[in-house]
CSV table of C-alpha atoms in Angstrom, one decimal:
chain,number,residue,atom,x,y,z
A,111,MET,CA,27.5,-4.4,26.9
A,112,HIS,CA,25.8,-3.5,23.6
A,113,LYS,CA,26.3,-0.1,22.0
A,114,THR,CA,23.1,1.7,21.4
A,115,VAL,CA,22.8,2.6,17.7
A,116,LYS,CA,20.5,5.3,16.3
A,117,VAL,CA,18.3,3.1,14.1
A,118,SER,CA,17.7,-0.7,13.9
A,119,VAL,CA,16.5,-1.6,10.4
A,120,ILE,CA,14.5,-4.8,10.4
A,121,VAL,CA,14.3,-6.8,7.1
A,122,PRO,CA,12.1,-9.8,7.1
A,123,VAL,CA,13.2,-12.2,4.3
A,124,TYR,CA,11.4,-15.0,2.6
A,125,ASN,CA,12.7,-16.2,-0.9
A,126,SER,CA,13.8,-12.7,-1.9
A,127,ALA,CA,17.1,-13.6,-3.5
A,128,LYS,CA,16.2,-11.8,-6.8
A,129,TYR,CA,15.9,-8.5,-5.0
A,130,LEU,CA,18.2,-8.7,-2.0
A,131,THR,CA,21.3,-7.1,-3.6
A,132,GLN,CA,19.3,-3.9,-4.3
A,133,CYS,CA,17.5,-4.0,-1.0
A,134,ILE,CA,20.3,-4.6,1.4
A,135,GLY,CA,22.7,-2.5,-0.7
A,136,SER,CA,20.4,0.5,-0.4
A,137,ILE,CA,20.3,0.1,3.4
A,138,LEU,CA,24.0,-0.2,3.8
A,139,ALA,CA,24.5,2.9,1.6
A,140,GLN,CA,22.6,5.1,4.1
A,141,THR,CA,24.3,8.4,4.9
A,142,LEU,CA,23.4,7.6,8.5
A,143,LYS,CA,26.1,5.1,9.3
A,144,ASP,CA,25.2,4.4,12.9
A,145,ILE,CA,22.6,1.7,12.1
A,146,GLU,CA,22.2,-2.0,12.5
A,147,VAL,CA,20.5,-4.2,9.9
A,148,ILE,CA,18.6,-7.1,11.4
A,149,CYS,CA,17.7,-9.6,8.7
A,150,VAL,CA,15.4,-12.4,9.7
A,151,ASP,CA,15.4,-15.3,7.2
A,152,ASP,CA,12.0,-17.0,7.5
A,153,GLY,CA,13.0,-20.4,6.1
A,154,SER,CA,14.0,-19.3,2.6
A,155,VAL,CA,14.8,-22.1,0.1
A,156,ASP,CA,16.1,-19.9,-2.7
A,157,GLY,CA,19.5,-19.0,-1.3
A,158,SER,CA,18.4,-15.8,0.4
A,159,GLY,CA,19.8,-17.0,3.8
A,160,GLN,CA,23.2,-17.6,2.3
A,161,MET,CA,23.2,-14.2,0.7
A,162,LEU,CA,22.4,-12.6,4.1
A,163,ASP,CA,25.2,-14.5,5.8
A,164,GLN,CA,27.6,-13.1,3.2
A,165,TYR,CA,26.5,-9.6,3.9
A,166,ALA,CA,27.0,-10.2,7.6
A,167,ALA,CA,30.5,-11.5,7.0
A,168,ARG,CA,31.4,-8.3,5.1
A,169,ASP,CA,29.7,-5.7,7.3
A,170,ALA,CA,29.5,-5.9,11.1
A,171,ARG,CA,26.3,-3.9,11.1
A,172,VAL,CA,24.4,-6.8,9.5
A,173,LYS,CA,23.0,-9.3,11.9
A,174,VAL,CA,21.2,-12.4,10.5
A,175,PHE,CA,18.7,-14.7,12.2
A,176,HIS,CA,17.5,-17.9,10.6
A,177,GLN,CA,14.3,-19.7,11.5
A,178,GLU,CA,12.0,-22.3,10.1
A,179,ASN,CA,9.2,-20.8,8.1
A,180,ARG,CA,6.8,-19.3,10.7
A,181,GLY,CA,5.5,-16.3,8.8
A,182,TYR,CA,6.0,-12.5,8.5
A,183,GLY,CA,4.7,-11.7,12.0
A,184,ALA,CA,7.0,-14.1,13.7
A,185,ALA,CA,10.0,-12.8,11.7
A,186,MET,CA,9.2,-9.2,12.6
A,187,ASN,CA,8.8,-10.0,16.3
A,188,ILE,CA,12.3,-11.6,16.3
A,189,GLY,CA,13.6,-8.4,14.8
A,190,LEU,CA,11.9,-6.3,17.4
A,191,THR,CA,13.3,-8.5,20.2
A,192,GLU,CA,16.8,-8.3,18.9
A,193,ALA,CA,16.8,-4.6,18.0
A,194,LYS,CA,19.1,-2.3,20.1
A,195,GLY,CA,18.6,1.0,18.3
A,196,CYS,CA,16.9,4.1,19.7
A,197,TYR,CA,14.5,3.9,16.8
A,198,ILE,CA,13.2,1.0,14.6
A,199,GLY,CA,12.9,1.1,10.8
A,200,ILE,CA,11.4,-1.6,8.6
A,201,VAL,CA,12.3,-2.4,4.9
A,202,GLU,CA,10.6,-5.1,2.9
A,203,SER,CA,13.1,-7.4,1.2
A,204,ASP,CA,12.0,-6.6,-2.4
A,205,ASP,CA,11.9,-2.8,-1.8
A,206,CYS,CA,14.7,-0.1,-1.7
A,207,ILE,CA,15.3,3.1,0.1
A,208,LEU,CA,17.0,6.4,-0.9
A,209,SER,CA,20.4,7.0,0.8
A,210,GLU,CA,19.3,9.9,3.0
A,211,MET,CA,16.2,8.3,4.4
A,212,TYR,CA,17.3,7.4,7.9
A,213,GLU,CA,19.5,10.4,8.5
A,214,THR,CA,16.6,12.6,7.7
A,215,LEU,CA,14.0,10.7,9.7
A,216,TYR,CA,16.3,10.3,12.7
A,217,GLY,CA,17.2,14.0,12.7
A,218,ALA,CA,13.6,15.0,12.7
A,219,ALA,CA,12.7,12.5,15.5
A,220,ALA,CA,15.7,13.3,17.8
A,221,ALA,CA,15.2,17.1,17.4
A,222,ASP,CA,11.9,17.1,19.3
A,223,ASP,CA,11.9,13.6,20.8
A,224,ILE,CA,9.1,12.4,18.5
A,225,GLU,CA,7.9,8.8,18.9
A,226,VAL,CA,7.0,8.2,15.2
A,227,VAL,CA,8.4,10.0,12.2
A,228,LYS,CA,7.2,9.0,8.7
A,229,SER,CA,7.5,10.2,5.2
A,230,ASP,CA,6.0,9.6,1.8
A,231,ALA,CA,6.8,6.7,-0.6
A,232,TYR,CA,6.9,6.0,-4.3
A,233,TYR,CA,5.0,3.3,-6.2
A,234,TRP,CA,8.0,1.7,-7.9
A,235,TYR,CA,7.9,-0.2,-11.2
A,236,GLU,CA,11.5,-1.0,-11.8
A,237,SER,CA,10.8,-3.0,-15.0
A,238,ALA,CA,9.0,0.0,-16.5
A,239,GLY,CA,11.5,2.6,-15.2
A,240,TYR,CA,8.7,4.3,-13.4
A,241,ARG,CA,8.0,5.6,-9.9
A,242,LYS,CA,5.1,7.8,-8.7
A,243,ARG,CA,5.1,9.6,-5.3
A,244,ILE,CA,2.3,8.7,-3.0
A,245,HIS,CA,1.3,12.0,-1.4
A,246,ARG,CA,-1.8,13.1,0.5
A,247,GLU,CA,-2.4,16.6,-1.0
A,248,ASN,CA,-5.4,17.2,1.3
A,249,LEU,CA,-3.1,16.9,4.3
A,250,GLU,CA,-0.5,19.4,2.9
A,251,ALA,CA,-1.0,21.7,5.9
A,252,TYR,CA,0.0,18.9,8.4
A,253,TYR,CA,3.2,17.8,6.9
A,254,ASP,CA,6.4,18.8,8.7
A,255,LYS,CA,4.5,19.6,11.9
A,256,ASP,CA,4.8,17.9,15.3
A,257,LEU,CA,1.4,16.3,15.9
A,258,TYR,CA,0.0,15.1,19.3
A,259,ASP,CA,-3.1,13.4,20.8
A,260,MET,CA,-5.5,16.2,19.7
A,261,ASP,CA,-4.4,15.5,16.1
A,262,ARG,CA,-4.8,11.7,16.4
A,263,ASN,CA,-7.6,11.3,13.8
A,264,LEU,CA,-5.2,12.8,11.2
A,265,PHE,CA,-2.6,10.0,11.9
A,266,PHE,CA,-5.0,7.6,10.2
A,267,ASP,CA,-5.5,9.8,7.1
A,268,PHE,CA,-1.9,9.6,6.0
A,269,TYR,CA,-0.8,6.8,3.7
A,270,MET,CA,-1.2,3.5,5.5
A,271,ASN,CA,2.1,1.7,5.7
A,272,ILE,CA,4.7,0.6,8.3
A,273,TRP,CA,7.9,1.0,6.4
A,274,THR,CA,8.3,4.7,5.5
A,275,GLY,CA,9.1,5.8,9.0
A,276,ILE,CA,10.9,5.1,12.3
A,277,TYR,CA,9.4,4.2,15.7
A,278,LYS,CA,11.0,5.0,19.0
A,279,ARG,CA,11.9,1.6,20.5
A,280,ALA,CA,11.0,2.7,24.0
A,281,PHE,CA,7.5,3.6,22.8
A,282,LEU,CA,7.0,0.2,21.2
A,283,GLU,CA,8.2,-1.5,24.4
A,284,ARG,CA,6.1,0.8,26.7
A,285,GLU,CA,2.9,-0.1,24.8
A,286,GLY,CA,3.8,-3.8,24.2
A,287,ILE,CA,3.3,-3.4,20.4
A,288,CYS,CA,4.2,-6.4,18.3
A,289,PHE,CA,3.1,-8.3,15.3
A,290,HIS,CA,0.3,-10.9,14.9
A,291,GLU,CA,2.0,-14.3,14.4
A,292,SER,CA,-0.6,-15.9,12.2
A,293,ARG,CA,1.3,-18.5,10.2
A,294,GLY,CA,0.8,-18.3,6.4
A,295,ALA,CA,-1.4,-15.2,6.7
A,296,SER,CA,-0.9,-11.8,5.0
A,297,TYR,CA,-1.6,-8.1,6.0
A,298,GLN,CA,0.1,-8.4,9.4
A,299,ASP,CA,1.4,-4.9,8.8
A,300,ASN,CA,-2.2,-3.7,9.4
A,301,GLY,CA,-2.1,-4.6,13.1
A,302,PHE,CA,1.2,-3.0,13.7
A,303,TRP,CA,0.2,0.1,11.8
A,304,ILE,CA,-3.1,0.7,13.7
A,305,GLN,CA,-1.4,0.0,17.1
A,306,THR,CA,1.3,2.6,16.5
A,307,MET,CA,-1.2,5.1,15.3
A,308,MET,CA,-3.4,4.6,18.4
A,309,TYR,CA,-0.7,4.7,21.0
A,310,CYS,CA,2.1,7.0,19.9
A,311,ARG,CA,2.2,10.2,22.0
A,312,SER,CA,3.7,12.3,19.2
A,313,ALA,CA,4.1,11.9,15.4
A,314,LYS,CA,5.4,13.7,12.4
A,315,TRP,CA,5.1,13.2,8.6
A,316,LEU,CA,7.9,14.8,6.5
A,317,ASN,CA,7.0,16.3,3.1
A,318,LYS,CA,9.6,14.1,1.4
A,319,ALA,CA,9.7,10.6,-0.1
A,320,PHE,CA,12.4,8.1,0.4
A,321,TYR,CA,10.9,4.6,0.1
A,322,LEU,CA,10.6,2.7,-3.2
A,323,TYR,CA,7.6,0.4,-2.8
A,324,ARG,CA,8.0,-2.3,-5.5
A,325,GLN,CA,4.9,-3.1,-7.6
A,326,ASP,CA,6.4,-5.5,-10.1
A,327,ASN,CA,7.1,-8.5,-7.9
A,328,GLU,CA,4.6,-11.1,-9.0
A,329,MET,CA,5.2,-13.1,-5.8
A,330,SER,CA,4.1,-10.3,-3.5
A,331,SER,CA,1.5,-11.4,-0.9
A,332,ILE,CA,-0.7,-8.3,-1.7
A,333,LYS,CA,-1.3,-9.9,-5.1
A,334,SER,CA,-2.6,-13.1,-3.7
A,335,LYS,CA,-6.3,-13.6,-4.4
A,336,LYS,CA,-6.8,-16.7,-2.2
A,337,LYS,CA,-6.2,-15.3,1.4
A,338,VAL,CA,-9.8,-14.3,1.7
A,339,MET,CA,-10.0,-13.9,5.5
A,340,ALA,CA,-6.4,-12.7,6.2
A,341,MET,CA,-7.4,-9.1,6.6
A,342,THR,CA,-10.4,-9.9,8.7
A,343,ARG,CA,-8.4,-12.1,11.1
A,344,GLU,CA,-5.8,-9.2,11.5
A,345,TYR,CA,-8.5,-6.9,12.8
A,346,GLU,CA,-9.9,-9.6,15.0
A,347,TYR,CA,-6.4,-9.8,16.5
A,348,VAL,CA,-6.3,-6.0,17.1
A,349,GLU,CA,-9.8,-6.2,18.8
A,350,LYS,CA,-8.5,-9.0,21.0
A,351,ARG,CA,-5.5,-6.9,22.0
A,352,LEU,CA,-7.6,-3.9,22.8
A,353,LEU,CA,-10.1,-5.9,24.9
A,354,GLU,CA,-7.2,-7.5,26.8
A,355,ARG,CA,-6.0,-4.0,27.7
A,356,LYS,CA,-9.6,-2.9,28.5
A,357,ASP,CA,-8.9,-0.2,26.0
A,358,TYR,CA,-12.5,0.5,24.9
A,359,LYS,CA,-11.9,4.1,23.7
A,360,ASN,CA,-9.8,2.9,20.8
A,361,LEU,CA,-12.2,0.1,19.6
A,362,PRO,CA,-13.9,2.5,17.2
A,363,TYR,CA,-10.7,2.8,15.2
A,364,CYS,CA,-10.5,-1.0,15.0
A,365,TYR,CA,-14.1,-1.5,13.9
A,366,TYR,CA,-14.0,1.4,11.4
A,367,TYR,CA,-10.9,0.0,9.6
A,368,LYS,CA,-12.2,-3.5,9.8
A,369,LEU,CA,-15.1,-2.4,7.6
A,370,PHE,CA,-13.0,0.0,5.6
A,371,ARG,CA,-10.6,-2.8,4.5
A,372,HIS,CA,-13.6,-5.0,3.4
A,373,ARG,CA,-14.1,-3.0,0.1
A,374,GLY,CA,-10.5,-3.4,-1.1
A,375,ASN,CA,-10.5,-7.0,0.0
A,376,PHE,CA,-13.7,-7.7,-1.9
A,377,PHE,CA,-12.1,-6.5,-5.2
A,378,ARG,CA,-8.8,-8.2,-4.4
A,379,ILE,CA,-10.0,-11.7,-3.7
A,380,ALA,CA,-10.8,-14.3,-6.4
A,381,ASP,CA,-14.2,-13.9,-8.1
A,382,GLU,CA,-15.3,-17.3,-6.9
A,383,ASP,CA,-14.8,-16.2,-3.3
A,384,LYS,CA,-16.7,-13.0,-3.5
A,385,LEU,CA,-20.2,-14.2,-2.7
A,386,ASP,CA,-19.0,-16.2,0.4
A,387,PHE,CA,-17.1,-13.1,1.6
A,388,CYS,CA,-20.3,-11.1,1.5
A,389,LYS,CA,-21.5,-13.2,4.4
A,390,GLN,CA,-18.6,-12.0,6.5
A,391,MET,CA,-19.2,-8.5,5.4
A,392,ARG,CA,-22.8,-8.7,6.4
A,393,ARG,CA,-22.0,-10.0,9.9
A,394,ASP,CA,-19.4,-7.2,10.4
A,395,TYR,CA,-21.7,-4.5,8.9
A,396,LEU,CA,-24.6,-5.4,11.2
A,397,ASP,CA,-22.2,-5.4,14.2
A,398,TYR,CA,-20.2,-2.3,13.4
A,399,LYS,CA,-22.3,-0.1,11.1
A,400,GLY,CA,-22.6,2.6,13.8
A,401,TYR,CA,-18.8,3.2,13.6
A,402,ILE,CA,-19.1,4.4,10.0
A,403,LYS,CA,-22.1,6.7,10.5
A,404,GLY,CA,-21.3,9.8,8.5
A,405,ALA,CA,-19.0,8.0,6.0
A,406,GLN,CA,-21.8,8.1,3.5
A,407,SER,CA,-20.0,6.6,0.5
A,408,MET,CA,-18.8,3.6,2.5
A,409,ASP,CA,-22.1,3.1,4.2
A,410,GLY,CA,-23.9,3.4,0.9
A,411,TRP,CA,-21.5,0.8,-0.7
A,412,PHE,CA,-22.3,-1.7,2.1
A,413,CYS,CA,-26.0,-1.2,1.7
A,414,ARG,CA,-25.8,-1.7,-2.0
A,415,VAL,CA,-23.7,-4.9,-1.7
A,416,LEU,CA,-25.7,-6.5,1.1
A,417,SER,CA,-29.2,-5.7,-0.2
A,418,ASP,CA,-28.7,-8.4,-2.8
A,419,PRO,CA,-25.2,-9.9,-2.6
A,420,GLN,CA,-25.7,-12.4,-5.4
A,421,ASP,CA,-26.9,-9.8,-7.9
A,422,PHE,CA,-24.1,-7.4,-6.8
A,423,CYS,CA,-21.4,-10.0,-7.3
A,424,LYS,CA,-22.7,-11.0,-10.6
A,425,GLU,CA,-22.8,-7.3,-11.7
A,426,ILE,CA,-19.2,-6.7,-10.6
A,427,ILE,CA,-17.8,-9.9,-12.1
A,428,THR,CA,-19.7,-9.3,-15.4
A,429,ALA,CA,-18.5,-5.7,-15.7
A,430,LYS,CA,-14.9,-6.8,-15.0
A,431,SER,CA,-15.2,-9.6,-17.6
A,432,ASN,CA,-16.6,-7.2,-20.2
A,433,ILE,CA,-13.7,-4.7,-19.6
A,434,GLN,CA,-11.2,-7.5,-19.9
A,435,ASN,CA,-12.8,-8.7,-23.2
A,436,ARG,CA,-12.4,-5.2,-24.6
A,437,LEU,CA,-8.8,-4.9,-23.4
A,438,ASN,CA,-8.0,-8.4,-24.8
A,439,SER,CA,-9.5,-7.8,-28.2
A,440,ALA,CA,-7.9,-4.4,-28.7
A,441,GLU,CA,-4.8,-4.2,-30.9
A,442,GLY,CA,-3.2,-1.9,-28.3
A,443,LEU,CA,-4.1,0.6,-25.5
A,444,ILE,CA,-3.8,4.3,-25.4
A,445,ILE,CA,-4.1,6.0,-22.0
A,446,TYR,CA,-5.6,9.4,-22.7
A,447,GLY,CA,-4.5,11.5,-19.7
A,448,ALA,CA,-1.1,11.4,-18.1
A,449,GLY,CA,-2.0,13.0,-14.8
A,450,LYS,CA,-3.3,11.5,-11.5
A,451,HIS,CA,-5.9,9.3,-13.1
A,452,GLY,CA,-3.6,8.3,-15.9
A,453,ASP,CA,-1.3,6.9,-13.3
A,454,ILE,CA,-4.1,5.0,-11.6
A,455,VAL,CA,-5.3,3.5,-14.8
A,456,PHE,CA,-1.7,2.5,-15.7
A,457,ARG,CA,-1.3,0.8,-12.3
A,458,GLY,CA,-4.5,-1.1,-12.7
A,459,LEU,CA,-3.5,-2.2,-16.2
A,460,PHE,CA,0.0,-3.2,-15.1
A,461,LYS,CA,-1.3,-5.3,-12.2
A,462,GLU,CA,-3.7,-7.1,-14.6
A,463,GLY,CA,-0.9,-7.9,-17.0
A,464,TYR,CA,-1.6,-5.4,-19.8
A,465,TYR,CA,1.6,-3.4,-19.7
A,466,GLU,CA,2.9,-4.7,-23.0
A,467,LYS,CA,-0.4,-3.7,-24.7
A,468,ILE,CA,0.0,0.0,-23.6
A,469,MET,CA,1.2,1.8,-26.7
A,470,CYS,CA,1.5,5.3,-25.2
A,471,PHE,CA,0.0,7.9,-23.0
A,472,ALA,CA,-1.7,10.8,-24.8
A,473,ALA,CA,-2.7,14.4,-24.0
A,474,THR,CA,-4.8,17.0,-25.8
A,475,GLU,CA,-1.7,19.3,-25.6
A,476,THR,CA,1.7,17.8,-24.8
A,477,GLY,CA,4.0,19.7,-22.5
A,478,ASP,CA,7.6,18.9,-21.7
A,479,VAL,CA,7.0,15.3,-20.6
A,480,PHE,CA,7.8,12.9,-23.4
A,481,GLU,CA,7.8,9.6,-21.6
A,482,MET,CA,5.9,8.0,-18.8
A,483,ALA,CA,6.3,4.5,-17.4
A,484,GLY,CA,8.5,3.5,-20.3
A,485,LYS,CA,5.9,4.6,-22.8
A,486,PRO,CA,5.9,7.7,-25.1
A,487,VAL,CA,3.6,10.6,-24.3
A,488,LEU,CA,2.0,11.9,-27.5
A,489,GLN,CA,-0.5,14.5,-28.5
A,490,ILE,CA,-3.8,12.7,-29.0
A,491,ASP,CA,-4.0,13.4,-32.7
A,492,MET,CA,-0.6,11.8,-33.2
A,493,ALA,CA,-1.4,8.9,-30.9
A,494,VAL,CA,-4.5,8.0,-32.9
A,495,LYS,CA,-2.6,8.3,-36.2
A,496,GLU,CA,0.3,6.2,-34.9
A,497,TYR,CA,-1.8,3.4,-33.3
A,498,PRO,CA,-5.1,3.3,-35.3
A,499,GLY,CA,-6.3,0.0,-33.9
A,500,ALA,CA,-5.7,0.9,-30.2
A,501,LEU,CA,-8.5,1.2,-27.6
A,502,ILE,CA,-8.5,4.7,-26.1
A,503,ILE,CA,-9.0,4.9,-22.3
A,504,ILE,CA,-10.1,8.4,-21.1
A,505,ALA,CA,-8.2,8.7,-17.8
A,506,VAL,CA,-9.9,11.6,-16.0
A,507,VAL,CA,-13.0,11.7,-13.8
A,508,LYS,CA,-16.0,10.5,-15.8
A,509,GLY,CA,-18.6,13.1,-16.1
A,510,SER,CA,-16.2,16.0,-15.4
A,511,GLY,CA,-15.9,18.9,-17.8
A,512,MET,CA,-12.4,17.6,-18.8
A,513,TYR,CA,-13.9,14.2,-19.6
A,514,HIS,CA,-16.5,15.8,-21.9
A,515,GLU,CA,-13.9,17.9,-23.7
A,516,MET,CA,-11.7,14.8,-24.3
A,517,ALA,CA,-14.7,12.9,-25.6
A,518,LYS,CA,-15.6,15.7,-28.0
A,519,LYS,CA,-11.9,15.7,-29.2
A,520,LEU,CA,-12.2,12.0,-30.0
A,521,GLU,CA,-15.4,12.5,-31.8
A,522,LYS,CA,-13.7,15.1,-34.0
A,523,LEU,CA,-11.1,12.5,-34.7
A,524,GLU,CA,-13.9,10.2,-35.8
A,525,ILE,CA,-13.5,7.9,-32.8
A,526,ASP,CA,-16.7,6.8,-31.1
A,527,GLU,CA,-15.4,3.7,-29.3
A,528,TYR,CA,-13.5,4.4,-26.1
A,529,LEU,CA,-13.4,3.3,-22.5
A,530,ALA,CA,-13.8,5.4,-19.3
A,531,GLY,CA,-10.8,5.0,-17.0
A,532,SER,CA,-13.2,5.1,-14.1
A,533,GLU,CA,-14.5,1.7,-15.2
A,534,ILE,CA,-11.0,0.2,-14.7
A,535,GLU,CA,-10.6,2.0,-11.4
A,536,SER,CA,-13.9,0.6,-10.1
A,537,SER,CA,-13.4,-3.0,-11.4
A,538,PHE,CA,-9.8,-3.8,-10.8
A,539,TYR,CA,-8.1,-3.9,-7.4
A,540,ILE,CA,-5.6,-1.0,-7.4
A,541,ILE,CA,-3.7,-0.2,-4.2
């Protein structure tokens, strides 16, 4: 007879040898000791499977399952089938978690018998020594509160992910929630996420962050530009599941997010695929546009794209190319603004391979922060003097009072060539 543990942590693994020591080590270091770690090796060829077997030989809490490469969804479903814990946790094999994560989540879940308890995460750039908390400030009033069916729309407003929380196993089994087993596809977390948000009877988001979401793994599937239809197929799977259940009341969530994900996917995929992808967006928009009525910015974006897809794609590709040319020709880059938009611009530049060209962050008046993402934070006067050939990127909302003040500051410094950070935000795919 199996002993029931408090949390089963599922780790799907495919060629993650470079990161496994940190990942598995962070799970085994949890202050909550009553866990099991279910590692599913999805046909790795880089020694990951052997590393997992070594962990299992040293720690009885680690259970390893090997399979031929069948994809993320199949690996996760094996983990769900084998899990014995009261709650299920998920950790991606290139990420890490802080030591108190599962003790805190389980304590909150068990106290009020909550079916889903989640928290915040950090964008994590280990190579730059940088992490930034992902927090929904507009939802501040709803953190640390037990939420129920009347609050369900809020569930979808928190940061979309499947790995910052725990899920009551009885709830997943009751609702038959599992992963889409589409071989070679990506974004199979979307289907699991939307099902858990639609069907859990209670949920809670803690105003704490424990999960380190790695951004500097070049092999991450989210960086792939070729899996054009993977996201669309994921929401087709969700629609099929809903129709099989005759669950028509939840179809609006599926259709809304199918359209919502199109914009990010459009910017993520390779430029040569954008025009063809517009055909899929047009079909979906004509079918589901009623489900985004009231979402004016999204509706307006679709109308703009689909009124003349060829012209829109050309405009986007040309604008992105022009920005890249300016970045490539600059001797260096200065991010003027070290706040929220400075972070977004940094993440966009990092993803596009410009980290080494960033000389520093700059501020009109420096405070007590002297370094950010491995780069110095300087007063703008000093930054301009130190890096005279660098292109300055104003990283605040374009057109805002702050933007105009910063532009005037640059004019006083006799600088009339600079780039608005919003141009990077609107041209590069930034998660």
